[in-house]
Amino acid sequence: MSLKTRIADLIEAQGPMSVAQFMTISLLDPKEGYYATRDPLGSGGDFITAPEVSQMFGEMIGLWLVQAWSDQGCPKNPRLVELGPGRGTMMADILRTAAVAPEFLADLDVVLIEASPALQQVQADKLRGQNGILGADISWQAQFGGSLGDRPLFLIANEFFDALPVRQYVKTKRGWCERLVTASQGELKFALAPVPAPITTIPADREKAPDGGVYETSPAATALAENIAGIITAKGGAALILDYGYVEASGFSETLQAVSGHRFADTLDEPGEDDVSAHVDFVALAQAGRRGGANVSGPVTQGLFLANIGIAERAEQLMKANPDKSRDLLTATERLIGNDQMGTLFKALAFVPPAISDVAGFPP
Ligand code: SAH
């Protein structure tokens, strides 16, 4: 039975489901969920991410992490956590680069948060292959859990938060009604809840939305960001979140999208077959970080962040060493920081302990 049929049956039995529940099942169903069944980043995959564009991306982030650790007096027993490591490429590039600080690596506990067993395997193969250099332990968890609060936490997440489920509310004459997924004869459709949602869940600035305007929110994302910030505030560390997203909600339209084979697809058409994601609300994440007690830097654009930490200099260095690769290196750099490529759509946000004020890559 296809995942779509199973979702339709579930809706027939229990009533309409939230967009958030639809996203969770589509992406993470253990049998047929999108991430559970494939490597979406592989050759012939559905999308390509910054670490897969160039090793420079993970290298710069590795240096950023070592810098953050050293800014805080090189705390003992650091833990390095990556949320949603994909193919393990960025972690491999980070660990290779972090060898510039052997004391950072010496008692490093590396934890990869990955819901998909298939991708856990891809990551293990990748990291086992390369890590003669690494004394650190690497382990996996399906979710960011309570056990990760006992050490200084250095955390990175690239294109992870966009996969977290969002809820959507639509402005109507009756008030804000939640957008739900319903089913009829095996097909899935959007519909509005007949009863408005309790108005307290809608931020005041959305009240000027016209009829049909959408308010999108990810309680899963903000709860996780607050939790991470709380650990960093209590134990030290730093978090760096990179993703496509917005600082000001541009208008009042939804950002939920489905992508298949590098093309946009109909969100409800083939659950489990298409990547479903939403743009990240960086203001909401920043607020969550402050609620957790952290000093929040950014959001700034990915282009500015990478330029500030020296990606152009790194590209030049690599070009000198490998003149035959110059063209590829230029193209990759342009792809990561160019305004019409990933440079502006993608944003960077950092959390550090309240006592730390200067964070590499972010304007003071
Ligand atoms: N960071 C990688 C991969 C991005 S794709 C890169 O930049 O290339 C999103 C990753 O997050 C995948 O590894 C996916 O399996 C994982 N993921 C998505 N939702 C998750 C969840 N709720 N819990 C844990 N991992 C999740």
Coordinates of C-alpha atoms and ligand atoms in Angstrom, one line a residue:
M1 CA 0.0 0.0 0.0
S2 CA 1.5 3.4 -1.0
L3 CA 2.2 6.0 1.7
K4 CA -0.5 8.2 0.1
T5 CA -3.1 5.5 0.6
R6 CA -2.0 4.9 4.1
I7 CA -2.3 8.7 4.9
A8 CA -5.7 8.8 3.3
D9 CA -6.8 5.8 5.4
L10 CA -5.5 7.4 8.5
I11 CA -7.4 10.6 7.7
E12 CA -10.6 8.6 7.0
A13 CA -10.2 7.0 10.4
Q14 CA -9.1 9.9 12.6
G15 CA -10.2 13.1 10.7
P16 CA -8.1 15.7 8.9
M17 CA -4.5 16.1 10.0
S18 CA -2.3 19.2 10.4
V19 CA 0.2 20.1 7.7
A20 CA 2.8 19.4 10.4
Q21 CA 1.7 15.8 10.8
F22 CA 1.6 15.3 7.0
M23 CA 5.1 16.6 6.7
T24 CA 6.4 14.3 9.5
I25 CA 4.8 11.2 8.0
S26 CA 5.9 12.1 4.4
L27 CA 9.5 12.6 5.4
L28 CA 10.1 10.2 8.3
D29 CA 7.6 7.3 8.0
P30 CA 10.0 4.4 8.8
K31 CA 8.9 2.3 5.8
E32 CA 8.1 4.8 3.0
G33 CA 9.1 8.2 4.3
Y34 CA 11.2 10.3 2.0
Y35 CA 14.4 10.4 4.1
A36 CA 13.9 6.8 5.4
T37 CA 14.1 5.3 2.0
R38 CA 16.8 7.1 0.0
D39 CA 19.8 9.3 -0.2
P40 CA 18.3 12.5 -1.7
L41 CA 21.7 14.1 -2.2
G42 CA 23.3 11.3 -4.2
S43 CA 23.9 11.4 -7.9
G44 CA 20.5 11.7 -9.6
G45 CA 19.1 12.9 -6.3
D46 CA 16.5 15.6 -5.8
F47 CA 18.6 18.5 -4.5
I48 CA 22.2 19.6 -3.8
T49 CA 23.3 21.3 -0.7
A50 CA 26.2 23.6 0.1
P51 CA 28.6 20.9 1.6
E52 CA 28.0 18.9 -1.6
V53 CA 28.9 22.0 -3.8
S54 CA 32.4 22.3 -2.3
Q55 CA 34.6 21.1 0.5
M56 CA 35.3 24.8 1.2
F57 CA 31.9 25.1 2.9
G58 CA 32.6 22.4 5.6
E59 CA 36.2 23.6 6.0
M60 CA 35.2 27.2 6.7
I61 CA 32.6 25.9 9.3
G62 CA 35.3 23.7 10.8
L63 CA 37.5 26.7 11.4
W64 CA 34.5 28.7 12.7
L65 CA 33.9 26.0 15.3
V66 CA 37.5 25.8 16.4
Q67 CA 37.5 29.6 16.7
A68 CA 34.4 29.6 18.8
W69 CA 35.9 26.9 21.1
S70 CA 39.1 28.8 21.5
D71 CA 37.2 32.1 22.1
Q72 CA 35.7 30.4 25.1
G73 CA 39.1 29.3 26.6
C74 CA 39.2 25.9 24.9
P75 CA 36.8 24.1 27.2
K76 CA 37.5 20.4 28.0
N77 CA 35.3 17.6 26.8
P78 CA 33.5 19.5 24.0
R79 CA 30.7 17.8 22.2
L80 CA 30.2 18.3 18.5
V81 CA 26.6 17.7 17.3
E82 CA 25.4 17.9 13.7
L83 CA 21.6 17.9 13.0
G84 CA 20.7 16.1 9.8
P85 CA 24.2 15.3 8.4
G86 CA 22.9 14.0 5.0
R87 CA 25.8 12.2 3.4
G88 CA 28.3 13.1 6.2
T89 CA 30.2 15.3 3.8
M90 CA 30.2 18.4 6.0
M91 CA 31.2 16.5 9.1
A92 CA 34.1 14.9 7.3
D93 CA 35.3 18.3 6.0
I94 CA 34.9 19.8 9.5
L95 CA 36.9 17.0 11.3
R96 CA 39.7 17.1 8.7
T97 CA 40.0 20.9 9.2
A98 CA 39.7 20.8 13.0
A99 CA 42.9 18.8 13.0
V100 CA 44.6 22.3 13.2
A101 CA 43.5 22.2 16.9
P102 CA 44.4 18.7 18.1
E103 CA 43.3 19.5 21.6
F104 CA 39.8 20.2 20.3
L105 CA 39.7 16.8 18.6
A106 CA 41.4 15.0 21.5
D107 CA 38.4 14.4 23.8
L108 CA 35.7 15.4 21.4
D109 CA 32.4 13.5 21.5
V110 CA 30.7 13.6 18.1
V111 CA 27.0 13.0 17.9
L112 CA 25.1 12.9 14.6
I113 CA 21.3 13.4 14.9
E114 CA 19.8 11.5 12.0
A115 CA 16.3 10.1 11.8
S116 CA 16.9 8.0 8.7
P117 CA 18.7 4.6 9.2
A118 CA 19.6 4.7 5.5
L119 CA 21.4 8.0 5.8
Q120 CA 23.0 6.9 9.2
Q121 CA 24.6 4.1 7.2
V122 CA 25.8 6.5 4.4
Q123 CA 27.3 8.8 7.1
A124 CA 29.0 5.9 9.0
D125 CA 30.7 4.6 5.7
K126 CA 31.9 8.1 4.9
L127 CA 33.3 8.9 8.4
R128 CA 34.8 5.5 9.0
G129 CA 36.6 5.7 5.7
Q130 CA 38.4 8.9 6.6
N131 CA 39.0 9.0 10.3
G132 CA 42.4 7.8 11.1
I133 CA 42.8 11.4 12.4
L134 CA 40.0 11.2 14.8
G135 CA 40.4 9.9 18.3
A136 CA 36.8 11.1 19.0
D137 CA 33.9 8.8 19.4
I138 CA 31.1 9.1 16.9
S139 CA 27.6 8.0 17.7
W140 CA 24.1 8.5 16.3
Q141 CA 20.8 9.5 17.7
A142 CA 17.5 9.7 15.9
Q143 CA 16.5 12.9 17.7
F144 CA 18.2 15.7 19.7
G145 CA 17.6 14.2 23.2
G146 CA 18.0 15.1 26.8
S147 CA 21.3 13.3 27.2
L148 CA 23.1 16.1 25.2
G149 CA 23.0 18.7 28.0
D150 CA 26.0 17.7 30.0
R151 CA 28.9 19.1 28.0
P152 CA 29.9 22.3 26.1
L153 CA 27.8 22.0 23.0
F154 CA 29.1 22.9 19.5
L155 CA 26.3 22.4 17.1
I156 CA 25.8 22.8 13.4
A157 CA 22.8 22.4 11.2
N158 CA 22.8 22.9 7.5
E159 CA 19.4 22.5 5.7
F160 CA 18.0 20.8 8.7
F161 CA 15.4 23.2 10.1
D162 CA 13.6 23.5 6.8
A163 CA 12.7 19.8 7.1
L164 CA 11.0 20.4 10.5
P165 CA 7.2 20.3 10.4
V166 CA 5.3 23.6 10.1
R167 CA 1.7 24.4 11.0
Q168 CA -0.2 26.9 8.8
Y169 CA -3.1 29.2 9.7
V170 CA -5.2 31.1 7.1
K171 CA -6.9 34.4 7.8
T172 CA -10.6 34.2 7.2
K173 CA -13.7 36.4 8.1
R174 CA -14.2 34.0 11.0
G175 CA -10.6 34.4 12.2
W176 CA -7.4 32.4 11.8
C177 CA -8.3 28.8 10.8
E178 CA -5.7 26.0 10.7
R179 CA -4.9 24.6 7.2
L180 CA -5.5 20.8 7.3
V181 CA -5.0 17.8 5.0
T182 CA -8.2 15.9 4.2
A183 CA -8.8 12.9 2.0
S184 CA -11.5 11.8 -0.4
Q185 CA -11.4 8.6 -2.4
G186 CA -7.7 8.2 -1.9
E187 CA -6.8 11.7 -3.0
L188 CA -5.4 14.3 -0.5
K189 CA -6.6 17.9 -0.4
F190 CA -6.1 21.0 1.7
A191 CA -9.0 22.3 3.7
L192 CA -9.5 24.9 6.5
A193 CA -10.6 23.9 9.9
P194 CA -14.2 25.1 10.4
V195 CA -13.4 26.6 13.8
P196 CA -10.8 29.4 14.2
A197 CA -7.7 28.6 16.1
P198 CA -7.3 30.3 19.5
I199 CA -6.1 33.8 18.6
T200 CA -3.2 33.8 21.1
T201 CA -1.1 31.6 18.7
I202 CA -0.9 34.4 16.0
P203 CA 1.7 37.1 16.4
A204 CA 0.3 40.7 16.5
D205 CA 2.1 41.7 13.3
R206 CA 0.2 39.2 11.3
E207 CA -3.1 40.7 12.2
K208 CA -2.9 43.1 9.2
A209 CA -3.0 40.1 6.8
P210 CA -5.7 40.1 4.1
D211 CA -8.2 37.3 3.9
G212 CA -6.4 34.2 2.6
G213 CA -3.1 35.4 4.1
V214 CA -1.1 32.5 5.7
Y215 CA 0.8 32.4 9.0
E216 CA 3.3 29.6 9.1
T217 CA 5.0 28.5 12.3
S218 CA 7.2 25.6 13.3
P219 CA 6.8 24.8 17.0
A220 CA 9.2 21.9 16.6
A221 CA 11.9 24.2 15.3
T222 CA 11.5 26.9 17.9
A223 CA 11.4 24.4 20.8
L224 CA 14.6 22.7 19.5
A225 CA 16.3 26.1 19.1
E226 CA 15.4 27.1 22.6
N227 CA 16.6 23.8 24.0
I228 CA 20.0 24.1 22.2
A229 CA 20.4 27.7 23.4
G230 CA 19.6 26.7 27.0
I231 CA 22.4 24.1 26.9
I232 CA 24.9 26.6 25.4
T233 CA 24.0 29.2 28.0
A234 CA 24.5 26.7 30.8
K235 CA 27.5 24.7 29.6
G236 CA 29.2 26.8 27.0
G237 CA 29.5 26.1 23.3
A238 CA 28.1 27.6 20.1
A239 CA 25.5 26.8 17.5
L240 CA 25.5 27.7 13.8
I241 CA 22.3 27.3 11.9
L242 CA 22.3 27.7 8.1
D243 CA 19.3 27.3 5.9
Y244 CA 17.1 28.9 3.3
G245 CA 14.7 31.2 5.0
Y246 CA 13.5 34.7 5.7
V247 CA 14.0 37.5 8.1
E248 CA 10.9 39.4 7.4
A249 CA 7.9 37.4 6.3
S250 CA 7.5 38.7 2.7
G251 CA 3.8 39.1 2.4
F252 CA 1.5 36.5 3.8
S253 CA 1.9 33.5 1.5
E254 CA 2.9 30.0 2.5
T255 CA 6.5 28.7 1.9
L256 CA 5.7 25.0 2.1
Q257 CA 7.1 23.3 -1.0
A258 CA 7.7 19.9 -2.5
V259 CA 10.8 19.2 -4.7
S260 CA 11.5 16.2 -6.9
G261 CA 14.4 15.7 -9.3
H262 CA 15.4 19.4 -8.9
R263 CA 11.9 20.6 -9.7
F264 CA 8.9 21.8 -7.7
A265 CA 6.1 19.3 -7.4
D266 CA 2.6 19.3 -6.0
T267 CA 2.9 19.0 -2.2
L268 CA 0.1 16.4 -1.7
D269 CA 0.6 14.4 -4.8
E270 CA 3.3 11.8 -3.9
P271 CA 4.1 11.8 -0.2
G272 CA 7.3 9.9 0.5
E273 CA 8.5 10.5 -3.1
D274 CA 9.1 14.2 -2.9
D275 CA 11.1 16.3 -0.5
V276 CA 8.7 18.5 1.5
S277 CA 10.1 21.5 3.3
A278 CA 9.3 25.1 4.3
H279 CA 11.4 28.2 4.5
V280 CA 12.9 28.8 7.9
D281 CA 11.6 31.7 10.0
F282 CA 14.9 33.1 11.2
V283 CA 13.3 35.8 13.4
A284 CA 11.4 33.1 15.3
L285 CA 14.6 31.0 15.7
A286 CA 16.5 34.1 17.0
Q287 CA 13.8 34.8 19.5
A288 CA 13.8 31.2 20.6
G289 CA 17.6 31.4 21.1
R290 CA 17.1 34.5 23.3
R291 CA 14.4 32.7 25.3
G292 CA 17.0 30.0 25.9
G293 CA 19.4 32.7 27.4
A294 CA 21.9 32.7 24.6
N295 CA 23.6 35.7 22.9
V296 CA 22.2 35.5 19.4
S297 CA 24.2 36.7 16.3
G298 CA 22.5 37.3 13.0
P299 CA 20.7 36.3 11.0
V300 CA 22.9 37.5 8.2
T301 CA 23.0 36.2 4.7
Q302 CA 25.1 33.1 4.0
G303 CA 27.1 35.1 1.4
L304 CA 28.1 37.7 4.0
F305 CA 28.9 35.1 6.7
L306 CA 31.1 33.1 4.4
A307 CA 32.8 36.1 3.0
N308 CA 33.5 37.4 6.5
I309 CA 35.1 34.2 7.6
G310 CA 37.4 34.2 4.5
I311 CA 36.0 31.9 1.9
A312 CA 37.4 34.0 -1.0
E313 CA 40.9 33.7 0.6
R314 CA 40.5 30.0 1.0
A315 CA 39.4 29.7 -2.7
E316 CA 42.5 31.6 -3.8
Q317 CA 44.8 29.4 -1.7
L318 CA 43.3 26.3 -3.3
M319 CA 43.5 27.8 -6.8
K320 CA 47.2 28.5 -6.3
A321 CA 47.8 24.9 -5.2
N322 CA 45.6 23.4 -8.0
P323 CA 45.6 25.8 -11.0
D324 CA 43.8 23.3 -13.1
K325 CA 40.8 23.4 -10.7
S326 CA 40.6 27.2 -10.7
R327 CA 37.5 27.3 -12.8
D328 CA 35.6 24.8 -10.6
L329 CA 36.7 26.6 -7.5
L330 CA 35.4 30.0 -8.8
T331 CA 32.1 28.5 -9.8
A332 CA 31.7 26.8 -6.4
T333 CA 32.5 30.0 -4.5
E334 CA 30.1 32.0 -6.7
R335 CA 27.4 29.3 -6.0
L336 CA 27.8 29.5 -2.3
I337 CA 28.0 33.3 -1.9
G338 CA 26.5 34.8 -5.1
N339 CA 23.4 36.9 -4.6
D340 CA 21.5 35.2 -7.3
Q341 CA 22.6 31.7 -6.0
M342 CA 22.8 30.6 -2.4
G343 CA 24.3 33.8 -1.0
T344 CA 21.1 35.7 -0.2
L345 CA 18.3 33.2 0.1
F346 CA 20.3 31.3 2.7
K347 CA 20.9 32.8 6.1
A348 CA 23.3 32.1 9.0
L349 CA 22.4 32.4 12.7
A350 CA 24.6 31.7 15.7
F351 CA 24.0 31.2 19.5
V352 CA 26.8 31.6 22.0
P353 CA 26.8 32.0 25.8
P354 CA 25.7 35.4 27.1
A355 CA 29.3 36.3 28.2
I356 CA 30.6 36.0 24.6
S357 CA 30.0 39.0 22.4
D358 CA 32.2 38.8 19.3
V359 CA 31.3 36.0 17.0
A360 CA 33.4 35.3 13.8
G361 CA 31.5 36.0 10.6
F362 CA 28.8 38.2 12.2
P363 CA 28.9 42.0 12.4
P364 CA 29.3 43.1 16.0
Ligands
SAH1 N1 22.9 18.7 6.2 C1 23.0 17.9 5.0 C2 21.7 17.2 4.7 C3 20.5 18.1 4.5 S1 19.0 17.1 4.2 C4 23.5 18.7 3.9 O1 23.6 19.9 4.0 O2 23.8 18.1 2.8 C5 18.2 17.0 5.8 C6 18.8 16.0 6.7 O3 18.1 16.0 7.9 C7 18.8 14.5 6.2 O4 20.0 13.9 6.7 C8 17.5 14.0 6.9 O5 17.5 12.6 7.0 C9 17.6 14.7 8.2 N2 16.4 14.9 8.9 C10 15.3 15.5 8.4 N3 14.3 15.6 9.4 C11 14.8 15.1 10.5 C12 14.3 14.9 11.8 N4 13.1 15.3 12.2 N5 15.1 14.3 12.8 C13 16.4 13.9 12.4 N6 16.9 14.0 11.2 C14 16.1 14.6 10.2

